[in-house]
Amino acid sequence: MKGKETKIILTEKEMPTSWYNVLPDLPKPLPPLLHPGTGQPTILPPPLFPKGLQDQEFNKERYIEIPEEVQDIYKLWRPTPIIRAYRLEKALDTPAKIFYKYEGVSPAGSHKLNTAVAQAYYGKKDGIKRFATETGAGQWGSALALGCAFFGLELKVYMVKVSYNQKPYRRILMETWGAKCVPSPSKDTEIGRKILAENPDSPGSLGIAISEAIEDAFGREDTYYSIGSVINCVLLHQTVNGLEAKKAMEKADAYPDIIVGCIGGGSNFAGMFLPFVKDKIEGKKPNLRIINVEPAACPSVTKGPYTWDYGDVAGMAPIAKMYTLGHTFIPPGIHAGGLRYHGMAPIICHLHKLGFVEAKAVHQVTTFQAGVQFARTEGIVPAPEPNHAIRVVIDEALACKESGESKTILLALSGHGHFDLAAYDEYLTGKLQDYDYPAEKVKEALTHLPKVEYVEA
Amino acid sequence: MKGKETKIILTEKEMPTSWYNVLPDLPKPLPPLLHPGTGQPTILPPPLFPKGLQDQEFNKERYIEIPEEVQDIYKLWRPTPIIRAYRLEKALDTPAKIFYKYEGVSPAGSHKLNTAVAQAYYGKKDGIKRFATETGAGQWGSALALGCAFFGLELKVYMVKVSYNQKPYRRILMETWGAKCVPSPSKDTEIGRKILAENPDSPGSLGIAISEAIEDAFGREDTYYSIGSVINCVLLHQTVNGLEAKKAMEKADAYPDIIVGCIGGGSNFAGMFLPFVKDKIEGKKPNLRIINVEPAACPSVTKGPYTWDYGDVAGMAPIAKMYTLGHTFIPPGIHAGGLRYHGMAPIICHLHKLGFVEAKAVHQVTTFQAGVQFARTEGIVPAPEPNHAIRVVIDEALACKESGESKTILLALSGHGHFDLAAYDEYLTGKLQDYDYPAEKVKEALTHLPKVEYVEA
């Protein structure tokens, strides 16, 4: 502050025109996906995904061109700003330099739109008419609703019933962008009807919603299925953010000592750190720390084994090598709905196993304390998910205060919390609670891992 | 699109360092404010407002420096982008060029923060400890909550009780930024207690809430009162937006033929058009059209007489010369709460009377039809207030299609609709209704105008 520049914003002309694909730069190849039926290596199931995504999932090219139509849509809100957190630094009285890259300026309010636009583009290119997808709290469903609106595609969103009833604003947002949204389990699919027949009051689950969306897409030739995180090509689409961040930091003659982000499926943070981890793999930045932050209530990387597991609860999705708490594990009801996933993006798990990135788990209440401090100094009210990362950023900045070091910290601020204020209310009124690590439930869930005979080369 | 630049963004270094004060450029002087007790010319009541604002209200300088501390805070989200609405143009198949200046990127979600930060700064400078203010739907209360958070000031917000109960998210937002928010009428003031004694179930009104906030500020030496629109200095603070827009358009070698914005108290749109109206007053742009858009349910400029009236419902505020529907008029419950004001900023009224700006009134349902078309093409879900302006922008663009003219249209997009989705739900489900012009109620309200003996020179 005091007359200094606060933001680093690239011009549209400086925007990346390619996504960065980390696969060719990995020192050891990424384990394949395995078919849930045969247990043998597979690609993304062909009738379900656009051809463009299948081509990208295990691509060998380092840079993959962003189609011009996708770039044109990105320009509605991209490049997103990097903001120097002068006010937070001052409140913490730290010598650390804190920067945050803010994806909440996207019309859908988070990074999710980066892949939603790309997936809708590739679907349109293949000539399909509609997408089907699932959503929990509604973040992904609303991003894809807007992605489909841009390309004139229909969208049906199966929204977990308990969220459908509790979060009407997210549903209305999807409908405003033209999507059809039904509570899951629904009467519109066989599996939905079956579950409703057994239990008419079923609150639904992400697993059920995925199964309904996949059944919908399998049953219609004009329809693709879409997923908002975890798989390689989704992480690829998110690298537009990290590439911008790297170029912007270069413009400011800065390079991070520490990069921090939250992980649920992993696409937000991988999108940020992959262009930087390249420097670490190449030995140019051996001391760069990349900290993945997950909730203590759902600590897949810090507590789960690195093994083969289904990507979804129902066991219909491919099997991936990842840190997992078991695909049948249902995490406690923390407000950071986007971090309640049993596994983790295989690319992040692989990089963690190889020692290029680290992970931390934090409890819920302390993340909201960090989020409120951020809101009162920097203005932005963050979503509950990035509050996890802000907690660790503040801890690292306070460590700098102790040590007297002036480290440069880069935060991936993935979105705003405008639709999550009920959670802030719970925090401010002292009603928010922490959840212990559910060790017994995880132990039980890990007995249901798939039996895999495939042996890595 | 198609590889073209979509946004015009200034750098921080290109940001205005002064606000533009239209008063010295008016061809005829603005009528004064009159004291509600004496009926004689007055300034802003001294114990209620910061000295900085009193100095600005009838200032003669054309440019007034923006304090560096205020500029530093503006840089958290300013300059805000001008975006070319390529997609909306294509959907309308119009030769018109549509640009929108988007204030929704501010952490509080609208233009209101521009003056909230300035007012908090001047209050802090005078050494006070707290502010008191009223809020209807919560837009102004939340902006001032953040403004006060930036300067470590306390804030008490009297929020109209019916909104307090209906819109908990706006209340939580204020609390997240550290403000105290109570439903009005409250037990915390004499007038509140009096009203509750008479009617314990009173739903409250903006008039009551203003009276409570003023009583609060009058009763304490450490407290100022704050208002979010209407008065000259608030419009002045908002000119940062219009100055940015003018400079950005120059960079793109463009100048608007038509500027469109919505008016409630008038600060959003005046902030945009004042730097442009200067060119019209000076005869440089005689054909520039400046269209003020108001709701048909509360049509002060298009239906009200230009006369002296109180600024507030209770008759405690100064008397201003303006288009008014009568200070006791309670407009129908349209969703654009920010446009439900009986009067209008005196500067806008004066410019309208002098023929430099025009006004249109539009009905509610058609504004949401325009807002949804905007959301599905440009992505952003606008607040109900700017939907009024979008309706007129679309109508003007369609008129261009008829005439074959390629006019340049600039829209003041004052904020997003993230907290207004219940209104979109009503529209999408066909429940939204229009309200006729309430002629009889206005006629009755106009019988309560103050008797003014002051005669203009």
PDB file of C-alpha atoms in Angstrom, chain A residues 169-404:
ATOM      1  CA  TYR A 169     -29.622 -20.295  -4.162  1.00  0.00           C
ATOM      2  CA  ARG A 170     -27.208 -22.653  -5.899  1.00  0.00           C
ATOM      3  CA  ARG A 171     -30.130 -24.398  -7.598  1.00  0.00           C
ATOM      4  CA  ILE A 172     -31.613 -21.064  -8.744  1.00  0.00           C
ATOM      5  CA  LEU A 173     -28.202 -20.024 -10.089  1.00  0.00           C
ATOM      6  CA  MET A 174     -28.110 -23.151 -12.282  1.00  0.00           C
ATOM      7  CA  GLU A 175     -31.670 -22.509 -13.449  1.00  0.00           C
ATOM      8  CA  THR A 176     -30.897 -18.869 -14.224  1.00  0.00           C
ATOM      9  CA  TRP A 177     -28.217 -20.128 -16.600  1.00  0.00           C
ATOM     10  CA  GLY A 178     -30.778 -22.509 -18.135  1.00  0.00           C
ATOM     11  CA  ALA A 179     -29.899 -25.873 -16.576  1.00  0.00           C
ATOM     12  CA  LYS A 180     -32.466 -28.346 -15.309  1.00  0.00           C
ATOM     13  CA  CYS A 181     -31.780 -29.380 -11.750  1.00  0.00           C
ATOM     14  CA  VAL A 182     -33.466 -32.275  -9.922  1.00  0.00           C
ATOM     15  CA  PRO A 183     -32.992 -33.574  -6.384  1.00  0.00           C
ATOM     16  CA  SER A 184     -31.144 -36.902  -6.306  1.00  0.00           C
ATOM     17  CA  PRO A 185     -32.323 -39.640  -5.865  1.00  0.00           C
ATOM     18  CA  SER A 186     -34.818 -38.726  -8.595  1.00  0.00           C
ATOM     19  CA  LYS A 187     -37.590 -40.568 -10.385  1.00  0.00           C
ATOM     20  CA  ASP A 188     -35.819 -39.882 -13.694  1.00  0.00           C
ATOM     21  CA  THR A 189     -33.396 -42.833 -13.578  1.00  0.00           C
ATOM     22  CA  GLU A 190     -33.687 -46.527 -12.807  1.00  0.00           C
ATOM     23  CA  ILE A 191     -31.238 -46.343  -9.923  1.00  0.00           C
ATOM     24  CA  GLY A 192     -33.017 -43.279  -8.529  1.00  0.00           C
ATOM     25  CA  ARG A 193     -36.397 -45.029  -8.659  1.00  0.00           C
ATOM     26  CA  LYS A 194     -34.914 -48.141  -7.038  1.00  0.00           C
ATOM     27  CA  ILE A 195     -33.490 -46.159  -4.135  1.00  0.00           C
ATOM     28  CA  LEU A 196     -36.694 -44.161  -3.698  1.00  0.00           C
ATOM     29  CA  ALA A 197     -38.715 -47.387  -3.641  1.00  0.00           C
ATOM     30  CA  GLU A 198     -36.508 -48.711  -0.829  1.00  0.00           C
ATOM     31  CA  ASN A 199     -36.319 -45.409   1.017  1.00  0.00           C
ATOM     32  CA  PRO A 200     -38.620 -42.580  -0.140  1.00  0.00           C
ATOM     33  CA  ASP A 201     -36.933 -40.196   2.335  1.00  0.00           C
ATOM     34  CA  SER A 202     -33.352 -40.862   1.175  1.00  0.00           C
ATOM     35  CA  PRO A 203     -31.309 -37.646   1.618  1.00  0.00           C
ATOM     36  CA  GLY A 204     -29.144 -38.681  -1.343  1.00  0.00           C
ATOM     37  CA  SER A 205     -25.362 -38.758  -1.617  1.00  0.00           C
ATOM     38  CA  LEU A 206     -22.741 -37.760  -4.149  1.00  0.00           C
ATOM     39  CA  GLY A 207     -22.322 -41.451  -4.990  1.00  0.00           C
ATOM     40  CA  ILE A 208     -26.002 -41.817  -5.867  1.00  0.00           C
ATOM     41  CA  ALA A 209     -25.990 -38.584  -7.873  1.00  0.00           C
ATOM     42  CA  ILE A 210     -22.957 -39.742  -9.901  1.00  0.00           C
ATOM     43  CA  SER A 211     -24.693 -43.025 -10.653  1.00  0.00           C
ATOM     44  CA  GLU A 212     -27.824 -41.197 -11.842  1.00  0.00           C
ATOM     45  CA  ALA A 213     -25.841 -38.844 -14.084  1.00  0.00           C
ATOM     46  CA  ILE A 214     -23.830 -41.700 -15.609  1.00  0.00           C
ATOM     47  CA  GLU A 215     -27.012 -43.734 -16.221  1.00  0.00           C
ATOM     48  CA  ASP A 216     -28.563 -40.666 -17.883  1.00  0.00           C
ATOM     49  CA  ALA A 217     -25.567 -40.176 -20.193  1.00  0.00           C
ATOM     50  CA  PHE A 218     -25.196 -43.902 -21.008  1.00  0.00           C
ATOM     51  CA  GLY A 219     -28.851 -44.071 -22.006  1.00  0.00           C
ATOM     52  CA  ARG A 220     -28.817 -41.241 -24.576  1.00  0.00           C
ATOM     53  CA  GLU A 221     -26.666 -40.806 -27.663  1.00  0.00           C
ATOM     54  CA  ASP A 222     -27.036 -37.002 -27.550  1.00  0.00           C
ATOM     55  CA  THR A 223     -25.615 -36.758 -24.014  1.00  0.00           C
ATOM     56  CA  TYR A 224     -22.180 -36.751 -22.378  1.00  0.00           C
ATOM     57  CA  TYR A 225     -21.281 -37.114 -18.740  1.00  0.00           C
ATOM     58  CA  SER A 226     -19.062 -34.479 -17.116  1.00  0.00           C
ATOM     59  CA  ILE A 227     -16.875 -34.437 -14.023  1.00  0.00           C
ATOM     60  CA  GLY A 228     -15.441 -31.337 -12.342  1.00  0.00           C
ATOM     61  CA  SER A 229     -12.153 -32.534 -10.799  1.00  0.00           C
ATOM     62  CA  VAL A 230      -9.761 -35.457 -10.172  1.00  0.00           C
ATOM     63  CA  ILE A 231      -9.006 -36.630 -13.746  1.00  0.00           C
ATOM     64  CA  ASN A 232      -5.886 -35.497 -15.598  1.00  0.00           C
ATOM     65  CA  CYS A 233      -7.584 -33.416 -18.284  1.00  0.00           C
ATOM     66  CA  VAL A 234      -9.542 -31.401 -15.722  1.00  0.00           C
ATOM     67  CA  LEU A 235      -6.283 -30.564 -13.934  1.00  0.00           C
ATOM     68  CA  LEU A 236      -4.844 -29.673 -17.342  1.00  0.00           C
ATOM     69  CA  HIS A 237      -7.644 -27.141 -17.994  1.00  0.00           C
ATOM     70  CA  GLN A 238      -6.986 -25.530 -14.616  1.00  0.00           C
ATOM     71  CA  THR A 239      -3.318 -24.862 -15.437  1.00  0.00           C
ATOM     72  CA  VAL A 240      -4.433 -21.687 -17.217  1.00  0.00           C
ATOM     73  CA  ASN A 241      -4.506 -20.236 -13.699  1.00  0.00           C
ATOM     74  CA  GLY A 242      -1.017 -21.365 -12.679  1.00  0.00           C
ATOM     75  CA  LEU A 243       0.478 -20.254 -15.996  1.00  0.00           C
ATOM     76  CA  GLU A 244      -1.022 -16.798 -15.470  1.00  0.00           C
ATOM     77  CA  ALA A 245       0.286 -16.727 -11.911  1.00  0.00           C
ATOM     78  CA  LYS A 246       3.804 -17.648 -12.980  1.00  0.00           C
ATOM     79  CA  LYS A 247       3.919 -15.015 -15.703  1.00  0.00           C
ATOM     80  CA  ALA A 248       2.464 -12.364 -13.396  1.00  0.00           C
ATOM     81  CA  MET A 249       4.980 -13.154 -10.643  1.00  0.00           C
ATOM     82  CA  GLU A 250       7.761 -12.856 -13.224  1.00  0.00           C
ATOM     83  CA  LYS A 251       6.418  -9.424 -14.189  1.00  0.00           C
ATOM     84  CA  ALA A 252       6.657  -8.429 -10.519  1.00  0.00           C
ATOM     85  CA  ASP A 253      10.146  -9.924 -10.393  1.00  0.00           C
ATOM     86  CA  ALA A 254       9.022 -12.393  -7.717  1.00  0.00           C
ATOM     87  CA  TYR A 255       8.962 -16.169  -7.274  1.00  0.00           C
ATOM     88  CA  PRO A 256       7.179 -17.977  -4.443  1.00  0.00           C
ATOM     89  CA  ASP A 257       9.065 -19.770  -1.675  1.00  0.00           C
ATOM     90  CA  ILE A 258       5.815 -21.449  -0.647  1.00  0.00           C
ATOM     91  CA  ILE A 259       2.635 -22.136  -2.632  1.00  0.00           C
ATOM     92  CA  VAL A 260      -0.493 -23.071  -0.683  1.00  0.00           C
ATOM     93  CA  GLY A 261      -3.872 -24.348  -1.819  1.00  0.00           C
ATOM     94  CA  CYS A 262      -6.746 -26.537  -0.673  1.00  0.00           C
ATOM     95  CA  ILE A 263      -7.428 -29.959  -2.158  1.00  0.00           C
ATOM     96  CA  GLY A 264     -10.715 -31.841  -2.497  1.00  0.00           C
ATOM     97  CA  GLY A 265     -10.482 -33.565  -5.866  1.00  0.00           C
ATOM     98  CA  GLY A 266      -7.311 -31.538  -6.464  1.00  0.00           C
ATOM     99  CA  SER A 267      -8.004 -29.540  -9.621  1.00  0.00           C
ATOM    100  CA  ASN A 268      -7.921 -26.047  -8.119  1.00  0.00           C
ATOM    101  CA  PHE A 269      -4.547 -26.414  -6.502  1.00  0.00           C
ATOM    102  CA  ALA A 270      -2.933 -28.554  -9.175  1.00  0.00           C
ATOM    103  CA  GLY A 271      -4.006 -25.934 -11.714  1.00  0.00           C
ATOM    104  CA  MET A 272      -1.999 -23.443  -9.710  1.00  0.00           C
ATOM    105  CA  PHE A 273       1.109 -25.431  -8.772  1.00  0.00           C
ATOM    106  CA  LEU A 274       1.762 -27.648 -11.815  1.00  0.00           C
ATOM    107  CA  PRO A 275       3.536 -24.918 -13.830  1.00  0.00           C
ATOM    108  CA  PHE A 276       5.702 -24.238 -10.755  1.00  0.00           C
ATOM    109  CA  VAL A 277       6.373 -27.892  -9.824  1.00  0.00           C
ATOM    110  CA  LYS A 278       7.965 -28.198 -13.267  1.00  0.00           C
ATOM    111  CA  ASP A 279      10.805 -25.984 -11.968  1.00  0.00           C
ATOM    112  CA  LYS A 280      11.222 -28.248  -8.962  1.00  0.00           C
ATOM    113  CA  ILE A 281      11.260 -31.431 -11.045  1.00  0.00           C
ATOM    114  CA  GLU A 282      13.894 -29.840 -13.280  1.00  0.00           C
ATOM    115  CA  GLY A 283      15.996 -28.975 -10.221  1.00  0.00           C
ATOM    116  CA  LYS A 284      15.732 -25.228 -10.755  1.00  0.00           C
ATOM    117  CA  LYS A 285      13.828 -24.562  -7.537  1.00  0.00           C
ATOM    118  CA  PRO A 286      14.802 -27.336  -5.096  1.00  0.00           C
ATOM    119  CA  ASN A 287      13.601 -25.392  -2.039  1.00  0.00           C
ATOM    120  CA  LEU A 288      10.150 -24.514  -3.364  1.00  0.00           C
ATOM    121  CA  ARG A 289       7.511 -25.805  -0.940  1.00  0.00           C
ATOM    122  CA  ILE A 290       4.088 -26.771  -2.315  1.00  0.00           C
ATOM    123  CA  ILE A 291       1.595 -27.349   0.498  1.00  0.00           C
ATOM    124  CA  ASN A 292      -1.658 -29.192  -0.194  1.00  0.00           C
ATOM    125  CA  VAL A 293      -4.186 -28.485   2.537  1.00  0.00           C
ATOM    126  CA  GLU A 294      -7.003 -30.895   3.292  1.00  0.00           C
ATOM    127  CA  PRO A 295      -9.645 -31.089   6.033  1.00  0.00           C
ATOM    128  CA  ALA A 296      -8.805 -33.082   9.157  1.00  0.00           C
ATOM    129  CA  ALA A 297     -12.254 -34.656   8.751  1.00  0.00           C
ATOM    130  CA  CYS A 298     -11.357 -36.069   5.310  1.00  0.00           C
ATOM    131  CA  PRO A 299      -7.553 -36.460   5.285  1.00  0.00           C
ATOM    132  CA  SER A 300      -6.920 -38.696   2.278  1.00  0.00           C
ATOM    133  CA  VAL A 301      -3.309 -37.670   1.580  1.00  0.00           C
ATOM    134  CA  THR A 302      -2.143 -37.325   5.204  1.00  0.00           C
ATOM    135  CA  LYS A 303      -3.887 -40.455   6.549  1.00  0.00           C
ATOM    136  CA  GLY A 304      -4.919 -42.678   3.646  1.00  0.00           C
ATOM    137  CA  PRO A 305      -2.848 -45.446   2.032  1.00  0.00           C
ATOM    138  CA  TYR A 306      -1.525 -44.959  -1.536  1.00  0.00           C
ATOM    139  CA  THR A 307      -3.372 -47.716  -3.332  1.00  0.00           C
ATOM    140  CA  TRP A 308      -5.894 -48.626  -6.056  1.00  0.00           C
ATOM    141  CA  ASP A 309      -9.472 -47.515  -5.491  1.00  0.00           C
ATOM    142  CA  TYR A 310     -12.607 -46.603  -7.397  1.00  0.00           C
ATOM    143  CA  GLY A 311     -13.054 -42.960  -8.268  1.00  0.00           C
ATOM    144  CA  ASP A 312     -16.710 -43.037  -7.218  1.00  0.00           C
ATOM    145  CA  VAL A 313     -18.772 -44.460  -4.395  1.00  0.00           C
ATOM    146  CA  ALA A 314     -20.734 -46.879  -6.559  1.00  0.00           C
ATOM    147  CA  GLY A 315     -17.677 -48.504  -8.160  1.00  0.00           C
ATOM    148  CA  MET A 316     -18.759 -47.592 -11.725  1.00  0.00           C
ATOM    149  CA  ALA A 317     -15.872 -45.186 -12.397  1.00  0.00           C
ATOM    150  CA  PRO A 318     -12.344 -46.294 -13.361  1.00  0.00           C
ATOM    151  CA  ILE A 319      -9.934 -47.448 -10.651  1.00  0.00           C
ATOM    152  CA  ALA A 320      -7.061 -45.050  -9.923  1.00  0.00           C
ATOM    153  CA  LYS A 321      -3.863 -45.280  -7.893  1.00  0.00           C
ATOM    154  CA  MET A 322      -4.286 -42.672  -5.189  1.00  0.00           C
ATOM    155  CA  TYR A 323      -4.316 -41.820  -1.522  1.00  0.00           C
ATOM    156  CA  THR A 324      -7.764 -42.911  -0.423  1.00  0.00           C
ATOM    157  CA  LEU A 325      -9.929 -43.301   2.634  1.00  0.00           C
ATOM    158  CA  GLY A 326     -11.943 -45.945   0.792  1.00  0.00           C
ATOM    159  CA  HIS A 327     -14.609 -45.249  -1.821  1.00  0.00           C
ATOM    160  CA  THR A 328     -17.430 -46.174   0.588  1.00  0.00           C
ATOM    161  CA  PHE A 329     -16.218 -43.677   3.223  1.00  0.00           C
ATOM    162  CA  ILE A 330     -18.722 -40.878   3.858  1.00  0.00           C
ATOM    163  CA  PRO A 331     -16.869 -37.910   5.422  1.00  0.00           C
ATOM    164  CA  PRO A 332     -18.368 -35.863   8.285  1.00  0.00           C
ATOM    165  CA  GLY A 333     -20.576 -32.936   7.226  1.00  0.00           C
ATOM    166  CA  ILE A 334     -18.018 -30.118   7.168  1.00  0.00           C
ATOM    167  CA  HIS A 335     -19.043 -26.936   5.343  1.00  0.00           C
ATOM    168  CA  ALA A 336     -16.246 -27.240   2.793  1.00  0.00           C
ATOM    169  CA  GLY A 337     -18.339 -29.562   0.651  1.00  0.00           C
ATOM    170  CA  GLY A 338     -15.794 -29.383  -2.164  1.00  0.00           C
ATOM    171  CA  LEU A 339     -13.178 -31.087   0.046  1.00  0.00           C
ATOM    172  CA  ARG A 340     -15.344 -34.084   0.988  1.00  0.00           C
ATOM    173  CA  TYR A 341     -13.858 -36.591  -1.466  1.00  0.00           C
ATOM    174  CA  HIS A 342     -12.535 -39.997  -0.423  1.00  0.00           C
ATOM    175  CA  GLY A 343      -9.585 -39.969  -2.838  1.00  0.00           C
ATOM    176  CA  MET A 344      -7.384 -37.431  -4.602  1.00  0.00           C
ATOM    177  CA  ALA A 345      -6.315 -36.529  -8.139  1.00  0.00           C
ATOM    178  CA  PRO A 346      -3.803 -39.234  -9.215  1.00  0.00           C
ATOM    179  CA  ILE A 347      -1.344 -36.574 -10.429  1.00  0.00           C
ATOM    180  CA  ILE A 348      -1.191 -34.948  -6.978  1.00  0.00           C
ATOM    181  CA  CYS A 349      -0.820 -38.346  -5.257  1.00  0.00           C
ATOM    182  CA  HIS A 350       2.001 -39.326  -7.623  1.00  0.00           C
ATOM    183  CA  LEU A 351       3.861 -36.040  -7.044  1.00  0.00           C
ATOM    184  CA  HIS A 352       3.403 -36.440  -3.289  1.00  0.00           C
ATOM    185  CA  LYS A 353       4.742 -40.007  -3.399  1.00  0.00           C
ATOM    186  CA  LEU A 354       7.750 -38.746  -5.383  1.00  0.00           C
ATOM    187  CA  GLY A 355       8.370 -36.043  -2.754  1.00  0.00           C
ATOM    188  CA  PHE A 356       7.654 -32.952  -4.861  1.00  0.00           C
ATOM    189  CA  VAL A 357       4.672 -31.732  -2.847  1.00  0.00           C
ATOM    190  CA  GLU A 358       3.643 -31.970   0.812  1.00  0.00           C
ATOM    191  CA  ALA A 359       0.277 -32.107   2.590  1.00  0.00           C
ATOM    192  CA  LYS A 360      -1.277 -30.817   5.809  1.00  0.00           C
ATOM    193  CA  ALA A 361      -4.652 -31.418   7.423  1.00  0.00           C
ATOM    194  CA  VAL A 362      -6.467 -28.688   9.374  1.00  0.00           C
ATOM    195  CA  HIS A 363      -9.597 -28.535  11.485  1.00  0.00           C
ATOM    196  CA  GLN A 364     -12.704 -26.625  10.466  1.00  0.00           C
ATOM    197  CA  VAL A 365     -13.094 -23.973  13.194  1.00  0.00           C
ATOM    198  CA  THR A 366      -9.579 -22.618  12.801  1.00  0.00           C
ATOM    199  CA  THR A 367     -10.089 -22.320   9.024  1.00  0.00           C
ATOM    200  CA  PHE A 368     -13.047 -20.003   9.589  1.00  0.00           C
ATOM    201  CA  GLN A 369     -11.052 -17.948  12.070  1.00  0.00           C
ATOM    202  CA  ALA A 370      -8.512 -17.490   9.270  1.00  0.00           C
ATOM    203  CA  GLY A 371     -11.236 -16.743   6.723  1.00  0.00           C
ATOM    204  CA  VAL A 372     -12.772 -14.009   8.888  1.00  0.00           C
ATOM    205  CA  GLN A 373      -9.363 -12.409   9.472  1.00  0.00           C
ATOM    206  CA  PHE A 374      -8.842 -12.461   5.717  1.00  0.00           C
ATOM    207  CA  ALA A 375     -12.269 -10.910   5.062  1.00  0.00           C
ATOM    208  CA  ARG A 376     -11.715  -8.098   7.559  1.00  0.00           C
ATOM    209  CA  THR A 377      -8.314  -7.174   6.142  1.00  0.00           C
ATOM    210  CA  GLU A 378      -8.504  -7.967   2.417  1.00  0.00           C
ATOM    211  CA  GLY A 379     -12.263  -7.553   1.940  1.00  0.00           C
ATOM    212  CA  ILE A 380     -13.038 -10.766   0.065  1.00  0.00           C
ATOM    213  CA  VAL A 381     -15.135 -13.328   1.954  1.00  0.00           C
ATOM    214  CA  PRO A 382     -13.557 -16.626   0.873  1.00  0.00           C
ATOM    215  CA  ALA A 383     -15.360 -19.926   0.361  1.00  0.00           C
ATOM    216  CA  PRO A 384     -14.943 -22.509   3.156  1.00  0.00           C
ATOM    217  CA  GLU A 385     -12.624 -24.587   0.951  1.00  0.00           C
ATOM    218  CA  PRO A 386      -9.879 -21.954   0.456  1.00  0.00           C
ATOM    219  CA  ASN A 387     -10.204 -21.009   4.135  1.00  0.00           C
ATOM    220  CA  HIS A 388      -8.238 -24.217   4.698  1.00  0.00           C
ATOM    221  CA  ALA A 389      -5.383 -22.824   2.638  1.00  0.00           C
ATOM    222  CA  ILE A 390      -5.617 -19.384   4.277  1.00  0.00           C
ATOM    223  CA  ARG A 391      -5.166 -21.041   7.683  1.00  0.00           C
ATOM    224  CA  VAL A 392      -1.837 -22.495   6.541  1.00  0.00           C
ATOM    225  CA  VAL A 393      -0.762 -19.245   4.834  1.00  0.00           C
ATOM    226  CA  ILE A 394      -1.313 -17.365   8.085  1.00  0.00           C
ATOM    227  CA  ASP A 395       0.568 -20.024  10.060  1.00  0.00           C
ATOM    228  CA  GLU A 396       3.509 -19.833   7.637  1.00  0.00           C
ATOM    229  CA  ALA A 397       3.478 -16.013   7.785  1.00  0.00           C
ATOM    230  CA  LEU A 398       3.520 -16.133  11.582  1.00  0.00           C
ATOM    231  CA  ALA A 399       6.438 -18.581  11.418  1.00  0.00           C
ATOM    232  CA  CYS A 400       8.248 -15.973   9.312  1.00  0.00           C
ATOM    233  CA  LYS A 401       7.581 -13.454  12.067  1.00  0.00           C
ATOM    234  CA  GLU A 402       9.261 -15.800  14.553  1.00  0.00           C
ATOM    235  CA  SER A 403      12.235 -16.521  12.321  1.00  0.00           C
ATOM    236  CA  GLY A 404      12.497 -13.045  10.829  1.00  0.00           C
TER     237      GLY A 404
END
